[in-house]
Amino acid sequence: ENYIAVCHSDAASPASYYMAAKALGLSSGAQIADIISLLDTAIMKSGTPLPKEAGEFILERINWKQRLQQFESVIEDYNLYYDVMRGDVPDMFYYYREQAKSQLGDWDGAHQDIAFAIQKSPEDVTFYAEQASLYIKQKKYDEALSSLQKAISIDPEFGTCYRLKGVCFQRQDKLNEACEAFHKAQELGDPLASK
């Protein structure tokens, strides 16, 4: 209530709308649409062109839009964030935008983003596992296995990769290899392997 009072005064600023959105997000019974509306105002009041400080507001809005599964709008906000940051984004930016694109079935865009994430952090096995997951969704099991092999060569103890290998082998009707991969994943503590 105090932040809203500030927002309706001469002291209103992009930050006051952002903080009102943050406070509302922590309130029980808050409507996500109201939170997004406050963030919209914070971004709008930041001016044109948007300064880098507005990046935090955009990321917060992405978070809430994802909860509503508004993936097209999420991708638009990721693109806006990229522009605001003048392309100076971390590897995780590409990883998260890839996941949104994947939700919409934009396989080319998703592959492009995960490739950028890998390029930025070639030793991060999570990105190779994500790349393999994309291939699995497209039923491209040999390509998935190739990505998983790269990940395993970096970290032979990453259980998720063995589970995903098991999925690939299972779908290729290579059941012995699948069982072996699932057992290895379980041995390494992958929480889903036993299923």
PDB file of N, CA, C and O in Angstrom, residues 96-166:
ATOM      1  N   TYR A  96      17.661 -20.256 -20.778  1.00  0.00           N
ATOM      2  CA  TYR A  96      16.267 -20.013 -20.410  1.00  0.00           C
ATOM      3  C   TYR A  96      15.410 -19.639 -21.617  1.00  0.00           C
ATOM      4  O   TYR A  96      14.265 -20.059 -21.729  1.00  0.00           O
ATOM      5  N   ARG A  97      15.980 -18.842 -22.525  1.00  0.00           N
ATOM      6  CA  ARG A  97      15.203 -18.495 -23.720  1.00  0.00           C
ATOM      7  C   ARG A  97      14.986 -19.740 -24.578  1.00  0.00           C
ATOM      8  O   ARG A  97      13.927 -19.918 -25.172  1.00  0.00           O
ATOM      9  N   GLU A  98      15.971 -20.620 -24.614  1.00  0.00           N
ATOM     10  CA  GLU A  98      15.824 -21.881 -25.343  1.00  0.00           C
ATOM     11  C   GLU A  98      14.658 -22.686 -24.803  1.00  0.00           C
ATOM     12  O   GLU A  98      13.879 -23.274 -25.557  1.00  0.00           O
ATOM     13  N   GLN A  99      14.507 -22.718 -23.485  1.00  0.00           N
ATOM     14  CA  GLN A  99      13.416 -23.486 -22.890  1.00  0.00           C
ATOM     15  C   GLN A  99      12.055 -22.908 -23.283  1.00  0.00           C
ATOM     16  O   GLN A  99      11.114 -23.661 -23.543  1.00  0.00           O
ATOM     17  N   ALA A 100      11.944 -21.591 -23.333  1.00  0.00           N
ATOM     18  CA  ALA A 100      10.688 -20.971 -23.756  1.00  0.00           C
ATOM     19  C   ALA A 100      10.393 -21.293 -25.217  1.00  0.00           C
ATOM     20  O   ALA A 100       9.261 -21.615 -25.581  1.00  0.00           O
ATOM     21  N   LYS A 101      11.420 -21.227 -26.055  1.00  0.00           N
ATOM     22  CA  LYS A 101      11.233 -21.549 -27.472  1.00  0.00           C
ATOM     23  C   LYS A 101      10.835 -23.012 -27.645  1.00  0.00           C
ATOM     24  O   LYS A 101       9.998 -23.343 -28.489  1.00  0.00           O
ATOM     25  N   SER A 102      11.421 -23.863 -26.843  1.00  0.00           N
ATOM     26  CA  SER A 102      11.094 -25.287 -26.892  1.00  0.00           C
ATOM     27  C   SER A 102       9.622 -25.512 -26.556  1.00  0.00           C
ATOM     28  O   SER A 102       8.956 -26.357 -27.165  1.00  0.00           O
ATOM     29  N   GLN A 103       9.103 -24.762 -25.597  1.00  0.00           N
ATOM     30  CA  GLN A 103       7.692 -24.888 -25.219  1.00  0.00           C
ATOM     31  C   GLN A 103       6.766 -24.578 -26.394  1.00  0.00           C
ATOM     32  O   GLN A 103       5.665 -25.119 -26.474  1.00  0.00           O
ATOM     33  N   LEU A 104       7.222 -23.718 -27.296  1.00  0.00           N
ATOM     34  CA  LEU A 104       6.410 -23.350 -28.456  1.00  0.00           C
ATOM     35  C   LEU A 104       6.708 -24.221 -29.672  1.00  0.00           C
ATOM     36  O   LEU A 104       6.113 -24.023 -30.734  1.00  0.00           O
ATOM     37  N   GLY A 105       7.656 -25.159 -29.514  1.00  0.00           N
ATOM     38  CA  GLY A 105       8.021 -26.013 -30.647  1.00  0.00           C
ATOM     39  C   GLY A 105       8.885 -25.310 -31.673  1.00  0.00           C
ATOM     40  O   GLY A 105       8.997 -25.760 -32.819  1.00  0.00           O
ATOM     41  N   ASP A 106       9.537 -24.207 -31.285  1.00  0.00           N
ATOM     42  CA  ASP A 106      10.474 -23.505 -32.173  1.00  0.00           C
ATOM     43  C   ASP A 106      11.828 -24.201 -32.057  1.00  0.00           C
ATOM     44  O   ASP A 106      12.731 -23.737 -31.367  1.00  0.00           O
ATOM     45  N   TRP A 107      11.946 -25.338 -32.744  1.00  0.00           N
ATOM     46  CA  TRP A 107      13.147 -26.169 -32.588  1.00  0.00           C
ATOM     47  C   TRP A 107      14.392 -25.473 -33.099  1.00  0.00           C
ATOM     48  O   TRP A 107      15.450 -25.547 -32.465  1.00  0.00           O
ATOM     49  N   ASP A 108      14.294 -24.785 -34.249  1.00  0.00           N
ATOM     50  CA  ASP A 108      15.479 -24.111 -34.791  1.00  0.00           C
ATOM     51  C   ASP A 108      15.966 -23.035 -33.826  1.00  0.00           C
ATOM     52  O   ASP A 108      17.161 -22.939 -33.535  1.00  0.00           O
ATOM     53  N   GLY A 109      15.028 -22.222 -33.329  1.00  0.00           N
ATOM     54  CA  GLY A 109      15.406 -21.173 -32.379  1.00  0.00           C
ATOM     55  C   GLY A 109      15.968 -21.743 -31.093  1.00  0.00           C
ATOM     56  O   GLY A 109      16.946 -21.220 -30.540  1.00  0.00           O
ATOM     57  N   ALA A 110      15.362 -22.828 -30.617  1.00  0.00           N
ATOM     58  CA  ALA A 110      15.834 -23.464 -29.382  1.00  0.00           C
ATOM     59  C   ALA A 110      17.246 -24.013 -29.570  1.00  0.00           C
ATOM     60  O   ALA A 110      18.117 -23.826 -28.713  1.00  0.00           O
ATOM     61  N   HIS A 111      17.483 -24.685 -30.700  1.00  0.00           N
ATOM     62  CA  HIS A 111      18.826 -25.234 -30.961  1.00  0.00           C
ATOM     63  C   HIS A 111      19.864 -24.121 -31.091  1.00  0.00           C
ATOM     64  O   HIS A 111      20.995 -24.262 -30.603  1.00  0.00           O
ATOM     65  N   GLN A 112      19.455 -23.040 -31.721  1.00  0.00           N
ATOM     66  CA  GLN A 112      20.380 -21.913 -31.875  1.00  0.00           C
ATOM     67  C   GLN A 112      20.772 -21.358 -30.500  1.00  0.00           C
ATOM     68  O   GLN A 112      21.950 -21.093 -30.239  1.00  0.00           O
ATOM     69  N   ASP A 113      19.791 -21.207 -29.613  1.00  0.00           N
ATOM     70  CA  ASP A 113      20.083 -20.653 -28.295  1.00  0.00           C
ATOM     71  C   ASP A 113      20.944 -21.583 -27.451  1.00  0.00           C
ATOM     72  O   ASP A 113      21.870 -21.135 -26.781  1.00  0.00           O
ATOM     73  N   ILE A 114      20.650 -22.880 -27.474  1.00  0.00           N
ATOM     74  CA  ILE A 114      21.458 -23.789 -26.647  1.00  0.00           C
ATOM     75  C   ILE A 114      22.874 -23.876 -27.208  1.00  0.00           C
ATOM     76  O   ILE A 114      23.833 -24.028 -26.454  1.00  0.00           O
ATOM     77  N   ALA A 115      23.001 -23.709 -28.526  1.00  0.00           N
ATOM     78  CA  ALA A 115      24.348 -23.685 -29.124  1.00  0.00           C
ATOM     79  C   ALA A 115      25.121 -22.454 -28.643  1.00  0.00           C
ATOM     80  O   ALA A 115      26.326 -22.536 -28.369  1.00  0.00           O
ATOM     81  N   PHE A 116      24.430 -21.307 -28.518  1.00  0.00           N
ATOM     82  CA  PHE A 116      25.075 -20.105 -27.981  1.00  0.00           C
ATOM     83  C   PHE A 116      25.501 -20.325 -26.530  1.00  0.00           C
ATOM     84  O   PHE A 116      26.593 -19.899 -26.122  1.00  0.00           O
ATOM     85  N   ALA A 117      24.648 -20.971 -25.743  1.00  0.00           N
ATOM     86  CA  ALA A 117      24.986 -21.242 -24.340  1.00  0.00           C
ATOM     87  C   ALA A 117      26.232 -22.121 -24.269  1.00  0.00           C
ATOM     88  O   ALA A 117      27.138 -21.870 -23.466  1.00  0.00           O
ATOM     89  N   ILE A 118      26.280 -23.150 -25.116  1.00  0.00           N
ATOM     90  CA  ILE A 118      27.445 -24.053 -25.145  1.00  0.00           C
ATOM     91  C   ILE A 118      28.689 -23.297 -25.579  1.00  0.00           C
ATOM     92  O   ILE A 118      29.767 -23.480 -25.006  1.00  0.00           O
ATOM     93  N   GLN A 119      28.531 -22.433 -26.562  1.00  0.00           N
ATOM     94  CA  GLN A 119      29.667 -21.645 -27.044  1.00  0.00           C
ATOM     95  C   GLN A 119      30.234 -20.770 -25.926  1.00  0.00           C
ATOM     96  O   GLN A 119      31.446 -20.624 -25.787  1.00  0.00           O
ATOM     97  N   LYS A 120      29.341 -20.193 -25.106  1.00  0.00           N
ATOM     98  CA  LYS A 120      29.790 -19.333 -24.007  1.00  0.00           C
ATOM     99  C   LYS A 120      30.417 -20.138 -22.872  1.00  0.00           C
ATOM    100  O   LYS A 120      31.319 -19.653 -22.196  1.00  0.00           O
ATOM    101  N   SER A 121      29.900 -21.345 -22.624  1.00  0.00           N
ATOM    102  CA  SER A 121      30.395 -22.175 -21.518  1.00  0.00           C
ATOM    103  C   SER A 121      30.520 -23.630 -21.981  1.00  0.00           C
ATOM    104  O   SER A 121      29.693 -24.477 -21.633  1.00  0.00           O
ATOM    105  N   PRO A 122      31.561 -23.923 -22.758  1.00  0.00           N
ATOM    106  CA  PRO A 122      31.681 -25.266 -23.348  1.00  0.00           C
ATOM    107  C   PRO A 122      31.925 -26.386 -22.343  1.00  0.00           C
ATOM    108  O   PRO A 122      31.818 -27.555 -22.708  1.00  0.00           O
ATOM    109  N   GLU A 123      32.185 -26.055 -21.101  1.00  0.00           N
ATOM    110  CA  GLU A 123      32.420 -27.093 -20.088  1.00  0.00           C
ATOM    111  C   GLU A 123      31.188 -27.362 -19.227  1.00  0.00           C
ATOM    112  O   GLU A 123      31.238 -28.196 -18.326  1.00  0.00           O
ATOM    113  N   ASP A 124      30.098 -26.667 -19.488  1.00  0.00           N
ATOM    114  CA  ASP A 124      28.883 -26.845 -18.680  1.00  0.00           C
ATOM    115  C   ASP A 124      28.065 -28.001 -19.250  1.00  0.00           C
ATOM    116  O   ASP A 124      27.422 -27.878 -20.289  1.00  0.00           O
ATOM    117  N   VAL A 125      28.065 -29.116 -18.546  1.00  0.00           N
ATOM    118  CA  VAL A 125      27.400 -30.325 -19.032  1.00  0.00           C
ATOM    119  C   VAL A 125      25.882 -30.181 -19.083  1.00  0.00           C
ATOM    120  O   VAL A 125      25.218 -30.869 -19.866  1.00  0.00           O
ATOM    121  N   THR A 126      25.331 -29.291 -18.275  1.00  0.00           N
ATOM    122  CA  THR A 126      23.882 -29.078 -18.282  1.00  0.00           C
ATOM    123  C   THR A 126      23.396 -28.652 -19.664  1.00  0.00           C
ATOM    124  O   THR A 126      22.324 -29.064 -20.116  1.00  0.00           O
ATOM    125  N   PHE A 127      24.186 -27.852 -20.346  1.00  0.00           N
ATOM    126  CA  PHE A 127      23.783 -27.364 -21.662  1.00  0.00           C
ATOM    127  C   PHE A 127      23.760 -28.499 -22.692  1.00  0.00           C
ATOM    128  O   PHE A 127      22.878 -28.543 -23.548  1.00  0.00           O
ATOM    129  N   TYR A 128      24.737 -29.403 -22.598  1.00  0.00           N
ATOM    130  CA  TYR A 128      24.733 -30.554 -23.516  1.00  0.00           C
ATOM    131  C   TYR A 128      23.536 -31.462 -23.229  1.00  0.00           C
ATOM    132  O   TYR A 128      22.921 -31.999 -24.158  1.00  0.00           O
ATOM    133  N   ALA A 129      23.207 -31.632 -21.957  1.00  0.00           N
ATOM    134  CA  ALA A 129      22.038 -32.443 -21.595  1.00  0.00           C
ATOM    135  C   ALA A 129      20.761 -31.799 -22.128  1.00  0.00           C
ATOM    136  O   ALA A 129      19.858 -32.481 -22.633  1.00  0.00           O
ATOM    137  N   GLU A 130      20.690 -30.474 -22.053  1.00  0.00           N
ATOM    138  CA  GLU A 130      19.522 -29.760 -22.579  1.00  0.00           C
ATOM    139  C   GLU A 130      19.442 -29.901 -24.097  1.00  0.00           C
ATOM    140  O   GLU A 130      18.362 -30.099 -24.662  1.00  0.00           O
ATOM    141  N   GLN A 131      20.595 -29.818 -24.737  1.00  0.00           N
ATOM    142  CA  GLN A 131      20.641 -30.007 -26.196  1.00  0.00           C
ATOM    143  C   GLN A 131      20.145 -31.414 -26.562  1.00  0.00           C
ATOM    144  O   GLN A 131      19.361 -31.587 -27.492  1.00  0.00           O
ATOM    145  N   ALA A 132      20.580 -32.393 -25.795  1.00  0.00           N
ATOM    146  CA  ALA A 132      20.132 -33.772 -26.024  1.00  0.00           C
ATOM    147  C   ALA A 132      18.622 -33.891 -25.823  1.00  0.00           C
ATOM    148  O   ALA A 132      17.944 -34.577 -26.599  1.00  0.00           O
ATOM    149  N   SER A 133      18.095 -33.212 -24.806  1.00  0.00           N
ATOM    150  CA  SER A 133      16.643 -33.248 -24.568  1.00  0.00           C
ATOM    151  C   SER A 133      15.870 -32.700 -25.764  1.00  0.00           C
ATOM    152  O   SER A 133      14.819 -33.229 -26.124  1.00  0.00           O
ATOM    153  N   LEU A 134      16.401 -31.636 -26.369  1.00  0.00           N
ATOM    154  CA  LEU A 134      15.757 -31.091 -27.571  1.00  0.00           C
ATOM    155  C   LEU A 134      15.723 -32.136 -28.679  1.00  0.00           C
ATOM    156  O   LEU A 134      14.701 -32.332 -29.338  1.00  0.00           O
ATOM    157  N   TYR A 135      16.862 -32.780 -28.878  1.00  0.00           N
ATOM    158  CA  TYR A 135      16.930 -33.806 -29.925  1.00  0.00           C
ATOM    159  C   TYR A 135      15.963 -34.959 -29.625  1.00  0.00           C
ATOM    160  O   TYR A 135      15.315 -35.486 -30.529  1.00  0.00           O
ATOM    161  N   ILE A 136      15.859 -35.336 -28.365  1.00  0.00           N
ATOM    162  CA  ILE A 136      14.949 -36.425 -27.991  1.00  0.00           C
ATOM    163  C   ILE A 136      13.512 -36.040 -28.312  1.00  0.00           C
ATOM    164  O   ILE A 136      12.748 -36.850 -28.850  1.00  0.00           O
ATOM    165  N   LYS A 137      13.147 -34.804 -28.008  1.00  0.00           N
ATOM    166  CA  LYS A 137      11.779 -34.345 -28.312  1.00  0.00           C
ATOM    167  C   LYS A 137      11.498 -34.416 -29.817  1.00  0.00           C
ATOM    168  O   LYS A 137      10.361 -34.588 -30.231  1.00  0.00           O
ATOM    169  N   GLN A 138      12.555 -34.280 -30.617  1.00  0.00           N
ATOM    170  CA  GLN A 138      12.406 -34.336 -32.067  1.00  0.00           C
ATOM    171  C   GLN A 138      12.641 -35.745 -32.621  1.00  0.00           C
ATOM    172  O   GLN A 138      12.648 -35.930 -33.829  1.00  0.00           O
ATOM    173  N   LYS A 139      12.868 -36.697 -31.723  1.00  0.00           N
ATOM    174  CA  LYS A 139      13.133 -38.093 -32.102  1.00  0.00           C
ATOM    175  C   LYS A 139      14.419 -38.243 -32.910  1.00  0.00           C
ATOM    176  O   LYS A 139      14.531 -39.104 -33.773  1.00  0.00           O
ATOM    177  N   LYS A 140      15.386 -37.376 -32.623  1.00  0.00           N
ATOM    178  CA  LYS A 140      16.707 -37.442 -33.268  1.00  0.00           C
ATOM    179  C   LYS A 140      17.679 -38.043 -32.254  1.00  0.00           C
ATOM    180  O   LYS A 140      18.469 -37.335 -31.619  1.00  0.00           O
ATOM    181  N   TYR A 141      17.597 -39.347 -32.110  1.00  0.00           N
ATOM    182  CA  TYR A 141      18.284 -40.024 -31.011  1.00  0.00           C
ATOM    183  C   TYR A 141      19.800 -40.094 -31.206  1.00  0.00           C
ATOM    184  O   TYR A 141      20.547 -39.993 -30.231  1.00  0.00           O
ATOM    185  N   ASP A 142      20.258 -40.247 -32.435  1.00  0.00           N
ATOM    186  CA  ASP A 142      21.703 -40.295 -32.654  1.00  0.00           C
ATOM    187  C   ASP A 142      22.348 -38.956 -32.316  1.00  0.00           C
ATOM    188  O   ASP A 142      23.417 -38.906 -31.707  1.00  0.00           O
ATOM    189  N   GLU A 143      21.691 -37.864 -32.704  1.00  0.00           N
ATOM    190  CA  GLU A 143      22.209 -36.533 -32.371  1.00  0.00           C
ATOM    191  C   GLU A 143      22.204 -36.326 -30.860  1.00  0.00           C
ATOM    192  O   GLU A 143      23.140 -35.767 -30.293  1.00  0.00           O
ATOM    193  N   ALA A 144      21.140 -36.798 -30.205  1.00  0.00           N
ATOM    194  CA  ALA A 144      21.063 -36.694 -28.741  1.00  0.00           C
ATOM    195  C   ALA A 144      22.209 -37.459 -28.091  1.00  0.00           C
ATOM    196  O   ALA A 144      22.859 -36.955 -27.171  1.00  0.00           O
ATOM    197  N   LEU A 145      22.458 -38.664 -28.574  1.00  0.00           N
ATOM    198  CA  LEU A 145      23.539 -39.483 -28.009  1.00  0.00           C
ATOM    199  C   LEU A 145      24.894 -38.813 -28.190  1.00  0.00           C
ATOM    200  O   LEU A 145      25.753 -38.882 -27.309  1.00  0.00           O
ATOM    201  N   SER A 146      25.072 -38.132 -29.305  1.00  0.00           N
ATOM    202  CA  SER A 146      26.331 -37.411 -29.549  1.00  0.00           C
ATOM    203  C   SER A 146      26.510 -36.280 -28.522  1.00  0.00           C
ATOM    204  O   SER A 146      27.601 -36.110 -27.956  1.00  0.00           O
ATOM    205  N   SER A 147      25.443 -35.522 -28.261  1.00  0.00           N
ATOM    206  CA  SER A 147      25.512 -34.448 -27.253  1.00  0.00           C
ATOM    207  C   SER A 147      25.796 -35.027 -25.873  1.00  0.00           C
ATOM    208  O   SER A 147      26.586 -34.465 -25.101  1.00  0.00           O
ATOM    209  N   LEU A 148      25.156 -36.136 -25.559  1.00  0.00           N
ATOM    210  CA  LEU A 148      25.354 -36.766 -24.246  1.00  0.00           C
ATOM    211  C   LEU A 148      26.765 -37.284 -24.087  1.00  0.00           C
ATOM    212  O   LEU A 148      27.345 -37.203 -23.003  1.00  0.00           O
ATOM    213  N   GLN A 149      27.330 -37.795 -25.171  1.00  0.00           N
ATOM    214  CA  GLN A 149      28.703 -38.297 -25.100  1.00  0.00           C
ATOM    215  C   GLN A 149      29.679 -37.161 -24.811  1.00  0.00           C
ATOM    216  O   GLN A 149      30.631 -37.331 -24.050  1.00  0.00           O
ATOM    217  N   LYS A 150      29.409 -35.986 -25.402  1.00  0.00           N
ATOM    218  CA  LYS A 150      30.257 -34.812 -25.119  1.00  0.00           C
ATOM    219  C   LYS A 150      30.182 -34.463 -23.636  1.00  0.00           C
ATOM    220  O   LYS A 150      31.192 -34.170 -22.996  1.00  0.00           O
ATOM    221  N   ALA A 151      28.967 -34.478 -23.097  1.00  0.00           N
ATOM    222  CA  ALA A 151      28.777 -34.147 -21.678  1.00  0.00           C
ATOM    223  C   ALA A 151      29.492 -35.153 -20.788  1.00  0.00           C
ATOM    224  O   ALA A 151      30.171 -34.775 -19.828  1.00  0.00           O
ATOM    225  N   ILE A 152      29.358 -36.422 -21.107  1.00  0.00           N
ATOM    226  CA  ILE A 152      29.978 -37.481 -20.286  1.00  0.00           C
ATOM    227  C   ILE A 152      31.495 -37.399 -20.361  1.00  0.00           C
ATOM    228  O   ILE A 152      32.180 -37.668 -19.371  1.00  0.00           O
ATOM    229  N   SER A 153      32.031 -36.973 -21.516  1.00  0.00           N
ATOM    230  CA  SER A 153      33.487 -36.831 -21.627  1.00  0.00           C
ATOM    231  C   SER A 153      33.990 -35.705 -20.723  1.00  0.00           C
ATOM    232  O   SER A 153      35.118 -35.731 -20.243  1.00  0.00           O
ATOM    233  N   ILE A 154      33.131 -34.718 -20.443  1.00  0.00           N
ATOM    234  CA  ILE A 154      33.498 -33.621 -19.540  1.00  0.00           C
ATOM    235  C   ILE A 154      33.294 -34.033 -18.087  1.00  0.00           C
ATOM    236  O   ILE A 154      34.132 -33.764 -17.236  1.00  0.00           O
ATOM    237  N   ASP A 155      32.155 -34.674 -17.809  1.00  0.00           N
ATOM    238  CA  ASP A 155      31.837 -35.091 -16.434  1.00  0.00           C
ATOM    239  C   ASP A 155      31.217 -36.487 -16.441  1.00  0.00           C
ATOM    240  O   ASP A 155      30.003 -36.635 -16.585  1.00  0.00           O
ATOM    241  N   PRO A 156      32.047 -37.501 -16.279  1.00  0.00           N
ATOM    242  CA  PRO A 156      31.552 -38.888 -16.321  1.00  0.00           C
ATOM    243  C   PRO A 156      30.617 -39.239 -15.164  1.00  0.00           C
ATOM    244  O   PRO A 156      29.999 -40.302 -15.176  1.00  0.00           O
ATOM    245  N   GLU A 157      30.465 -38.347 -14.182  1.00  0.00           N
ATOM    246  CA  GLU A 157      29.626 -38.625 -13.013  1.00  0.00           C
ATOM    247  C   GLU A 157      28.258 -37.937 -13.084  1.00  0.00           C
ATOM    248  O   GLU A 157      27.522 -37.935 -12.111  1.00  0.00           O
ATOM    249  N   PHE A 158      27.942 -37.348 -14.217  1.00  0.00           N
ATOM    250  CA  PHE A 158      26.676 -36.610 -14.372  1.00  0.00           C
ATOM    251  C   PHE A 158      25.574 -37.604 -14.747  1.00  0.00           C
ATOM    252  O   PHE A 158      25.387 -37.969 -15.901  1.00  0.00           O
ATOM    253  N   GLY A 159      24.823 -38.026 -13.732  1.00  0.00           N
ATOM    254  CA  GLY A 159      23.845 -39.093 -13.886  1.00  0.00           C
ATOM    255  C   GLY A 159      22.744 -38.816 -14.889  1.00  0.00           C
ATOM    256  O   GLY A 159      22.264 -39.729 -15.575  1.00  0.00           O
ATOM    257  N   THR A 160      22.327 -37.559 -15.003  1.00  0.00           N
ATOM    258  CA  THR A 160      21.248 -37.207 -15.929  1.00  0.00           C
ATOM    259  C   THR A 160      21.561 -37.650 -17.350  1.00  0.00           C
ATOM    260  O   THR A 160      20.678 -38.104 -18.081  1.00  0.00           O
ATOM    261  N   CYS A 161      22.826 -37.516 -17.736  1.00  0.00           N
ATOM    262  CA  CYS A 161      23.210 -37.890 -19.104  1.00  0.00           C
ATOM    263  C   CYS A 161      23.000 -39.382 -19.346  1.00  0.00           C
ATOM    264  O   CYS A 161      22.585 -39.779 -20.439  1.00  0.00           O
ATOM    265  N   TYR A 162      23.275 -40.195 -18.357  1.00  0.00           N
ATOM    266  CA  TYR A 162      23.072 -41.634 -18.521  1.00  0.00           C
ATOM    267  C   TYR A 162      21.580 -41.963 -18.608  1.00  0.00           C
ATOM    268  O   TYR A 162      21.172 -42.836 -19.381  1.00  0.00           O
ATOM    269  N   ARG A 163      20.774 -41.255 -17.825  1.00  0.00           N
ATOM    270  CA  ARG A 163      19.327 -41.471 -17.924  1.00  0.00           C
ATOM    271  C   ARG A 163      18.822 -41.111 -19.314  1.00  0.00           C
ATOM    272  O   ARG A 163      18.047 -41.849 -19.925  1.00  0.00           O
ATOM    273  N   LEU A 164      19.286 -39.979 -19.836  1.00  0.00           N
ATOM    274  CA  LEU A 164      18.867 -39.575 -21.178  1.00  0.00           C
ATOM    275  C   LEU A 164      19.379 -40.545 -22.240  1.00  0.00           C
ATOM    276  O   LEU A 164      18.686 -40.810 -23.235  1.00  0.00           O
ATOM    277  N   LYS A 165      20.578 -41.071 -22.021  1.00  0.00           N
ATOM    278  CA  LYS A 165      21.069 -42.117 -22.927  1.00  0.00           C
ATOM    279  C   LYS A 165      20.127 -43.314 -22.892  1.00  0.00           C
ATOM    280  O   LYS A 165      19.802 -43.892 -23.936  1.00  0.00           O
ATOM    281  N   GLY A 166      19.689 -43.676 -21.708  1.00  0.00           N
ATOM    282  CA  GLY A 166      18.756 -44.787 -21.567  1.00  0.00           C
ATOM    283  C   GLY A 166      17.470 -44.549 -22.340  1.00  0.00           C
ATOM    284  O   GLY A 166      16.953 -45.461 -22.995  1.00  0.00           O
TER     285      GLY A 166
END
